[in-house]
JSON list of C-alpha atoms in Angstrom, two decimals:
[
{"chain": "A", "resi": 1, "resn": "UNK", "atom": "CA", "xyz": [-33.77, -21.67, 6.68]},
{"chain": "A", "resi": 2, "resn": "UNK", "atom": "CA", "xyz": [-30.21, -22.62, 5.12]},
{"chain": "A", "resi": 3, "resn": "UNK", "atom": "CA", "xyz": [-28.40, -22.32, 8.31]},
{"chain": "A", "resi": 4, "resn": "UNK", "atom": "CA", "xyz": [-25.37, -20.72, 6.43]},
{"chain": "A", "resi": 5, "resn": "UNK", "atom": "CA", "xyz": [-24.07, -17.40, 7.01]},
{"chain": "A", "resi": 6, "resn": "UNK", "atom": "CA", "xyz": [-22.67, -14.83, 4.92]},
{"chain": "A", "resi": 7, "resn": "UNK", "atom": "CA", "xyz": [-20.01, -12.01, 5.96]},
{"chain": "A", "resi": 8, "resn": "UNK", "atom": "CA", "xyz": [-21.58, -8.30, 5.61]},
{"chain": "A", "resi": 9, "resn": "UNK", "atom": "CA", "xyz": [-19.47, -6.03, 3.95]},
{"chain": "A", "resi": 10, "resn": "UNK", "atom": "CA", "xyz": [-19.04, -3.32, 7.50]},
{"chain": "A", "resi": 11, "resn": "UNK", "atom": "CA", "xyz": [-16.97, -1.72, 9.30]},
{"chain": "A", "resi": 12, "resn": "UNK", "atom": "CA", "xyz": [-16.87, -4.44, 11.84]},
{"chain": "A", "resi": 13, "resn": "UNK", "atom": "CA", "xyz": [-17.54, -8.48, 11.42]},
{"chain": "A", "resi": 14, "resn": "UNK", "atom": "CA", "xyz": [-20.58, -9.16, 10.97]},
{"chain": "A", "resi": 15, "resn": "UNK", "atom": "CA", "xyz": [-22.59, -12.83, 9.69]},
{"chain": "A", "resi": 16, "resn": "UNK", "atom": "CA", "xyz": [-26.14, -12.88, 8.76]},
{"chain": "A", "resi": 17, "resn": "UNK", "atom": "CA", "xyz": [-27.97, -16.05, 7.78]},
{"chain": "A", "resi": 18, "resn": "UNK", "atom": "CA", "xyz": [-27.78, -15.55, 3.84]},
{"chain": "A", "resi": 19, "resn": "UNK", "atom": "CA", "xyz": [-25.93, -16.70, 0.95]},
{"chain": "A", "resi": 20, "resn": "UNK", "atom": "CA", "xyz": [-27.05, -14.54, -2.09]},
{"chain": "A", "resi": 21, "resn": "UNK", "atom": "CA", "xyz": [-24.47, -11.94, -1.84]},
{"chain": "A", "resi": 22, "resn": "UNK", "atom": "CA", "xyz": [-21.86, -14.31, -2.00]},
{"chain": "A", "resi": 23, "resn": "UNK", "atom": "CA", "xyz": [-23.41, -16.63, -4.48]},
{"chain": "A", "resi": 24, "resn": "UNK", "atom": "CA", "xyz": [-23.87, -13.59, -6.87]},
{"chain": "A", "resi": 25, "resn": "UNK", "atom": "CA", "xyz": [-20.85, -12.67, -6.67]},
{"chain": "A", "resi": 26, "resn": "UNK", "atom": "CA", "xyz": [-19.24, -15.65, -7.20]},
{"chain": "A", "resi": 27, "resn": "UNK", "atom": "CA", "xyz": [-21.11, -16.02, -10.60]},
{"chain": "A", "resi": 28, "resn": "UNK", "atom": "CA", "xyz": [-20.55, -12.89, -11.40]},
{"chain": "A", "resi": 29, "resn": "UNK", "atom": "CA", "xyz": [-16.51, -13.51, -10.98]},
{"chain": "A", "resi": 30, "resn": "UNK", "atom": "CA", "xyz": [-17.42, -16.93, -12.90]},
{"chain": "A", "resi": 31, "resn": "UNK", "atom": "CA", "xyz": [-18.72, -15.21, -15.87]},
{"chain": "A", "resi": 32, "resn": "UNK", "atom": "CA", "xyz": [-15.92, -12.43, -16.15]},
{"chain": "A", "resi": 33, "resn": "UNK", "atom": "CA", "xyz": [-13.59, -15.17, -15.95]},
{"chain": "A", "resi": 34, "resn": "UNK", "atom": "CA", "xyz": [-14.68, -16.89, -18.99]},
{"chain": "A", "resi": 35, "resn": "UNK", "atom": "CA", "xyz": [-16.22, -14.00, -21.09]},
{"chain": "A", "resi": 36, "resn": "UNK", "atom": "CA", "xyz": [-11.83, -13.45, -21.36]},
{"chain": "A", "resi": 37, "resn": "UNK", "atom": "CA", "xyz": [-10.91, -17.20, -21.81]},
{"chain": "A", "resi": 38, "resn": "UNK", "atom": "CA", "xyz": [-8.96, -17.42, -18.32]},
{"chain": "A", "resi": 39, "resn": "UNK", "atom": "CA", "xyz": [-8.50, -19.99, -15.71]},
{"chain": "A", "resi": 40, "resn": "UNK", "atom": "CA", "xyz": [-10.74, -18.88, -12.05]},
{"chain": "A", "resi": 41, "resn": "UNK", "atom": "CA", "xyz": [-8.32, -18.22, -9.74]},
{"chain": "A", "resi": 42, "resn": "UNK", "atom": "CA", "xyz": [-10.27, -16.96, -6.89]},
{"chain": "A", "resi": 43, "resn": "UNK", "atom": "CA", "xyz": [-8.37, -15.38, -3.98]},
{"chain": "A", "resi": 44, "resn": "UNK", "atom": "CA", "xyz": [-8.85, -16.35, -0.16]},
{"chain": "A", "resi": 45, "resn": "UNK", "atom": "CA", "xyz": [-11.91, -14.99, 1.45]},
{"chain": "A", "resi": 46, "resn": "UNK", "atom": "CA", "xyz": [-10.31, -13.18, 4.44]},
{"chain": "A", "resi": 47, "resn": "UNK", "atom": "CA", "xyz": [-7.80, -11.56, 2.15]},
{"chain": "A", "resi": 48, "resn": "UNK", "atom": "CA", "xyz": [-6.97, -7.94, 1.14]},
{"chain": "A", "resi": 49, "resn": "UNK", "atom": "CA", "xyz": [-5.86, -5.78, -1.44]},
{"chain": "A", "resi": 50, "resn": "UNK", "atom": "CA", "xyz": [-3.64, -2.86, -1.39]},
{"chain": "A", "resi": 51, "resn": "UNK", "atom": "CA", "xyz": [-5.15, 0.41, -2.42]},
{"chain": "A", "resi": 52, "resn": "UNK", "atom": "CA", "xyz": [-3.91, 4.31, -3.43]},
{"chain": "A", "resi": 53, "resn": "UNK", "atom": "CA", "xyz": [-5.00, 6.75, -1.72]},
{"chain": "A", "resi": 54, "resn": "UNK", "atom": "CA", "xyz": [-5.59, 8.39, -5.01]},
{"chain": "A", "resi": 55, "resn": "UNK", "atom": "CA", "xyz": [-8.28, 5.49, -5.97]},
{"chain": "A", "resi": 56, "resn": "UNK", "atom": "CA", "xyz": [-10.45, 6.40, -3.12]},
{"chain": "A", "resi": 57, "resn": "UNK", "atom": "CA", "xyz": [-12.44, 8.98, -4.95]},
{"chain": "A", "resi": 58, "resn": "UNK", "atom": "CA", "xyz": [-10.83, 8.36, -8.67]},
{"chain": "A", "resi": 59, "resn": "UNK", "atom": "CA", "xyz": [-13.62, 8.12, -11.52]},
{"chain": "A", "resi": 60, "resn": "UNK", "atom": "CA", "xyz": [-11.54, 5.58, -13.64]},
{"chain": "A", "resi": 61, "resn": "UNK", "atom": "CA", "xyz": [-9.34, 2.98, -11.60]},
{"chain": "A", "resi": 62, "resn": "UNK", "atom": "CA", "xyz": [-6.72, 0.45, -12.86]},
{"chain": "A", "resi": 63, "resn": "UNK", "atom": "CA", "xyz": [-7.14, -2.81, -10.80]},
{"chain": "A", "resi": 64, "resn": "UNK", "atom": "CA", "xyz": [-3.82, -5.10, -10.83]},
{"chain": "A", "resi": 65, "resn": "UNK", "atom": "CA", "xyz": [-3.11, -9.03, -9.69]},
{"chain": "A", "resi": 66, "resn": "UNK", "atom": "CA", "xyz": [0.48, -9.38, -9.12]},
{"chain": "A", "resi": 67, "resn": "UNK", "atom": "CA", "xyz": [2.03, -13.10, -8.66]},
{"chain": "A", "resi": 68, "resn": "UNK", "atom": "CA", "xyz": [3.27, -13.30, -5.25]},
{"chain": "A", "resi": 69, "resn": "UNK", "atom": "CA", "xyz": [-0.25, -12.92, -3.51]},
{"chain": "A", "resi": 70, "resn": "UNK", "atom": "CA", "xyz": [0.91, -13.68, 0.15]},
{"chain": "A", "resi": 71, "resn": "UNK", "atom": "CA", "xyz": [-2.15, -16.03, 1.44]},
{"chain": "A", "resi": 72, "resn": "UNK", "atom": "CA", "xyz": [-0.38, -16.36, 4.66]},
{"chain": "A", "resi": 73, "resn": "UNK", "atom": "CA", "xyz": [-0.64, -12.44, 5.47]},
{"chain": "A", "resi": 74, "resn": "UNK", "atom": "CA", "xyz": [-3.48, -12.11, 4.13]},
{"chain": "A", "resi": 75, "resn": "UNK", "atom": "CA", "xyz": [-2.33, -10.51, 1.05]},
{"chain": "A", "resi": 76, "resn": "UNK", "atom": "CA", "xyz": [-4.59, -11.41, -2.10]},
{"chain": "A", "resi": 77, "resn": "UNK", "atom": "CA", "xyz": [-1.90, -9.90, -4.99]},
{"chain": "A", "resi": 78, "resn": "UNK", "atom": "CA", "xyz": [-4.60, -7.20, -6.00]},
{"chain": "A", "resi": 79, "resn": "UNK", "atom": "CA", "xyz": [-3.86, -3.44, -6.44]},
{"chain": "A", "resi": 80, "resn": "UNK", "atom": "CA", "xyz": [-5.91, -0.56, -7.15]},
{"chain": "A", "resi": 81, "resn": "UNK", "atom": "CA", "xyz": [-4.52, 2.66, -8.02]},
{"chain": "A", "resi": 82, "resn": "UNK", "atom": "CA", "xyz": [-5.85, 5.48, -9.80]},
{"chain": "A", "resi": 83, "resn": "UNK", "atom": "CA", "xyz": [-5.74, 5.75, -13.35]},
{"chain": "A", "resi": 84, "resn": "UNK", "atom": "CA", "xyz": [-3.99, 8.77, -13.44]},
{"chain": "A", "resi": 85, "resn": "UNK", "atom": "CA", "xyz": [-0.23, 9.13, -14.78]},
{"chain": "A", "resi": 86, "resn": "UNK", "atom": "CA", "xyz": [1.52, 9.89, -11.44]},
{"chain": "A", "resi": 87, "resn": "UNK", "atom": "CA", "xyz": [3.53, 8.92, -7.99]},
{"chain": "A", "resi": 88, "resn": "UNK", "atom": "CA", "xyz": [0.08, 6.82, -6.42]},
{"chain": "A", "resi": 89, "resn": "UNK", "atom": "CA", "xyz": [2.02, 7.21, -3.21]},
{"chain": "A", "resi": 90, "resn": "UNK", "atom": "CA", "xyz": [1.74, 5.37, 0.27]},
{"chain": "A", "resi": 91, "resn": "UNK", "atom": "CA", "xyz": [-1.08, 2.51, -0.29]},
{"chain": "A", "resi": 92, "resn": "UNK", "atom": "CA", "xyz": [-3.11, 0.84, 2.69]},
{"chain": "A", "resi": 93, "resn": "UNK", "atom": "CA", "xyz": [-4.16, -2.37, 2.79]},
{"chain": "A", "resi": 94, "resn": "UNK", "atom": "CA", "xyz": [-8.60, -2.98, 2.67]},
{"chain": "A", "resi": 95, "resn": "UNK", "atom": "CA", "xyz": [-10.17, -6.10, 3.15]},
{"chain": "A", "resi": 96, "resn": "UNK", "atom": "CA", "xyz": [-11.66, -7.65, -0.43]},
{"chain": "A", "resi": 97, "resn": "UNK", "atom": "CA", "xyz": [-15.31, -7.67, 1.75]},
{"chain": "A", "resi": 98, "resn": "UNK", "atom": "CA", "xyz": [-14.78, -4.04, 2.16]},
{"chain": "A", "resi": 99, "resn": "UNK", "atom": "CA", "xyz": [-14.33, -4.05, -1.04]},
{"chain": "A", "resi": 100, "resn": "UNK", "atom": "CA", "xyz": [-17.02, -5.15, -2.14]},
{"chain": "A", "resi": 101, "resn": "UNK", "atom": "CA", "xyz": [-19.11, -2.04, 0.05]},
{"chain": "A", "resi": 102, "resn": "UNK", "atom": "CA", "xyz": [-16.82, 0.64, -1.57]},
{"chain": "A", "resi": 103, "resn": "UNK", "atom": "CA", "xyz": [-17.02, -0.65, -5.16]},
{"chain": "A", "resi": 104, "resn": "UNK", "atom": "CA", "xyz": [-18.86, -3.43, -6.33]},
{"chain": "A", "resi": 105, "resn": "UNK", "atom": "CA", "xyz": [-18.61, -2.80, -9.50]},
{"chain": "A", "resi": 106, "resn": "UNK", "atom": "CA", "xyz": [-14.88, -4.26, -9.11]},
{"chain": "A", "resi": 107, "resn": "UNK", "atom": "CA", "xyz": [-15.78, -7.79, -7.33]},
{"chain": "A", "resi": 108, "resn": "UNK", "atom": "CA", "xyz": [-16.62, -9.39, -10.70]},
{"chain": "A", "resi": 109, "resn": "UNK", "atom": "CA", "xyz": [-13.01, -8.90, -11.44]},
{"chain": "A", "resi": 110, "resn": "UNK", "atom": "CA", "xyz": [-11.31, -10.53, -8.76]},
{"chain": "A", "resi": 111, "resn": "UNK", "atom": "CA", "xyz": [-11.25, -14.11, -9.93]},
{"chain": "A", "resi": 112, "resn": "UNK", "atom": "CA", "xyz": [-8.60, -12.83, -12.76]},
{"chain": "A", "resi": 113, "resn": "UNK", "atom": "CA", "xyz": [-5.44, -14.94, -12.71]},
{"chain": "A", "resi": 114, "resn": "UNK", "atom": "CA", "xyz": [-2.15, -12.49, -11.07]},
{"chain": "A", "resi": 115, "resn": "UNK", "atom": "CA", "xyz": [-0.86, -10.89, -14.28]},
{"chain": "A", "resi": 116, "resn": "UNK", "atom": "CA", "xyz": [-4.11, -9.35, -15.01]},
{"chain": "A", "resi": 117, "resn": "UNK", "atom": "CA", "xyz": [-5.37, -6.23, -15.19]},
{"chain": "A", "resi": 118, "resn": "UNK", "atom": "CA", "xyz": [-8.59, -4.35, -15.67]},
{"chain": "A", "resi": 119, "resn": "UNK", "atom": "CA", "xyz": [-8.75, -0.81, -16.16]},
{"chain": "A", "resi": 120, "resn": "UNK", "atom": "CA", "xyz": [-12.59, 0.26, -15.02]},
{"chain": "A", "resi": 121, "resn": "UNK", "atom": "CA", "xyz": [-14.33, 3.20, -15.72]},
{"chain": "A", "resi": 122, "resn": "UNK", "atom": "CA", "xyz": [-17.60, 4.23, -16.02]},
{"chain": "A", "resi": 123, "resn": "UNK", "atom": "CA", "xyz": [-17.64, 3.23, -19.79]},
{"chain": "A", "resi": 124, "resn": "UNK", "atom": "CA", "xyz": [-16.36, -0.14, -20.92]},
{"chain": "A", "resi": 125, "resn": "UNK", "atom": "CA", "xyz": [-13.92, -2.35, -18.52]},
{"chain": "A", "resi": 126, "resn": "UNK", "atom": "CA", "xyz": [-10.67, -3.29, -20.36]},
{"chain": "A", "resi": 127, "resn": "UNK", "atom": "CA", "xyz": [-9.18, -6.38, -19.27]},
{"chain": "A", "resi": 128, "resn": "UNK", "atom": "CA", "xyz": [-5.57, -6.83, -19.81]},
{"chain": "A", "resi": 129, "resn": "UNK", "atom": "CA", "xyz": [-3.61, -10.58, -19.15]},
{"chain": "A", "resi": 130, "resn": "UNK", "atom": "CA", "xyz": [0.52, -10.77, -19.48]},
{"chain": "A", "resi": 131, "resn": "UNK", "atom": "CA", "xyz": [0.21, -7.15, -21.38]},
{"chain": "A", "resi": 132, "resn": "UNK", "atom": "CA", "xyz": [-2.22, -8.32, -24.17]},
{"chain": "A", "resi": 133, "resn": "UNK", "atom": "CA", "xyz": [-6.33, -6.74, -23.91]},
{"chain": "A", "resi": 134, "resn": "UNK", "atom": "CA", "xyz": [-8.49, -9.78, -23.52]},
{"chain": "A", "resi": 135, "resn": "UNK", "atom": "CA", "xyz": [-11.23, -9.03, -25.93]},
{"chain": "A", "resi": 136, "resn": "UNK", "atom": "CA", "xyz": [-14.70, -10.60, -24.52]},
{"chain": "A", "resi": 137, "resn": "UNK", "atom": "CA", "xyz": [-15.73, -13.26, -26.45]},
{"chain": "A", "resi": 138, "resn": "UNK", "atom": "CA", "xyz": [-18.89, -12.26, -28.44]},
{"chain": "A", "resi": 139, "resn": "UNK", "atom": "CA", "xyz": [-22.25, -12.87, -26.40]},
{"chain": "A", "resi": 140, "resn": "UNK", "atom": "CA", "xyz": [-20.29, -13.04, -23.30]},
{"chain": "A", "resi": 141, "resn": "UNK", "atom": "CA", "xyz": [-21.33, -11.42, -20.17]},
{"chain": "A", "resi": 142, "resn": "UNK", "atom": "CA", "xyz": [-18.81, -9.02, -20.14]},
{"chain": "A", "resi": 143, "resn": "UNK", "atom": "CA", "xyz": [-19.27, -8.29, -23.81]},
{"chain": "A", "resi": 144, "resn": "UNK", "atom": "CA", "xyz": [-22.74, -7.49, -22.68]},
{"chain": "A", "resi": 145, "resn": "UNK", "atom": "CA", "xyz": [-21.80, -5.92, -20.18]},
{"chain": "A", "resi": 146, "resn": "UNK", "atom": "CA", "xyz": [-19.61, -3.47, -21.74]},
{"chain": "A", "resi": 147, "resn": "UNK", "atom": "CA", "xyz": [-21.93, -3.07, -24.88]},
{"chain": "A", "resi": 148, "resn": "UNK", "atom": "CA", "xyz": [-24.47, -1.43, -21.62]},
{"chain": "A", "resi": 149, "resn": "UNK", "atom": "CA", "xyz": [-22.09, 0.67, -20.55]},
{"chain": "A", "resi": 150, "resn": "UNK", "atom": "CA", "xyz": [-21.34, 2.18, -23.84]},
{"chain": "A", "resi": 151, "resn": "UNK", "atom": "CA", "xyz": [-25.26, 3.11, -24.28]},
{"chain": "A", "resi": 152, "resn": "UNK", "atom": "CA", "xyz": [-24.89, 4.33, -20.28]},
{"chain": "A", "resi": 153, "resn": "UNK", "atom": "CA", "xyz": [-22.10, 6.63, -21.10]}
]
């Protein structure tokens, strides 16, 4: 055995002796990252996001880094709304592991630098940085990604 322990994404704390979740998706977070040419900037491991209530069952979301991520409450700078046109409304704040249980398919996102944005659907996830789309680089994994996702759809 390793003898390290990984946080399970549930309701309450939990460890188990593993490491592939986390290794995963760091990687995956890794590979984003670059397939958009922009410095890692992961966020602290106990920290949370706030969240719409209209994102909770929303097909297409827009996820948003703001600078001014407060580390010290916990706070990791990361929105997610709905992408709807509209008031989102009162927000509550969700752990990032929780996160990662509700919708994974966001977690390879969250190493974006603040100023980014990703608008994910269930086609093709648009990455935006300082108002600009960050096309993936050709071959990249989320060029790859995306080019799946358009057979998918």
């Amino acid at each position: 055995t390793l003898g390290l322990e990984e946080q399970v994404p549930a309701p309450i704390e939990q460890w188990v002796e593993a490491v592939d979740r986390s290794l995963r998706e760091v990687l995956l977070q890794k590979f984003i990252v670059e397939s958009v040419g922009l410095p890692l900037t992961f966020p602290a491991p106990r920290s949370s996001l706030l969240v719409a209530r209209c994102a909770q069952d929303a097909q297409a979301v827009v996820l948003t880094r703001v600078d001014g991520g407060d580390p010290k409450a916990g706070l990791s700078g990361w929105m997610l709304s709905c992408a709807e046109e509209h008031e989102h409304g009162d927000r509550f704040v969700l752990p990032l592991l929780a996160l990662s249980a509700l919708r994974p398919a966001l977690v390879p996102f969250l190493a974006l630098p603040p100023k980014s944005v990703v608008l994910a659907t269930e086609g093709p996830a648009h990455v935006f940085f300082d108002g600009q789309e960050r096309q993936p680089l050709p071959g990249s994994f989320l060029a790859k990604r995306n080019e799946r996702a358009l057979h998918r759809s």
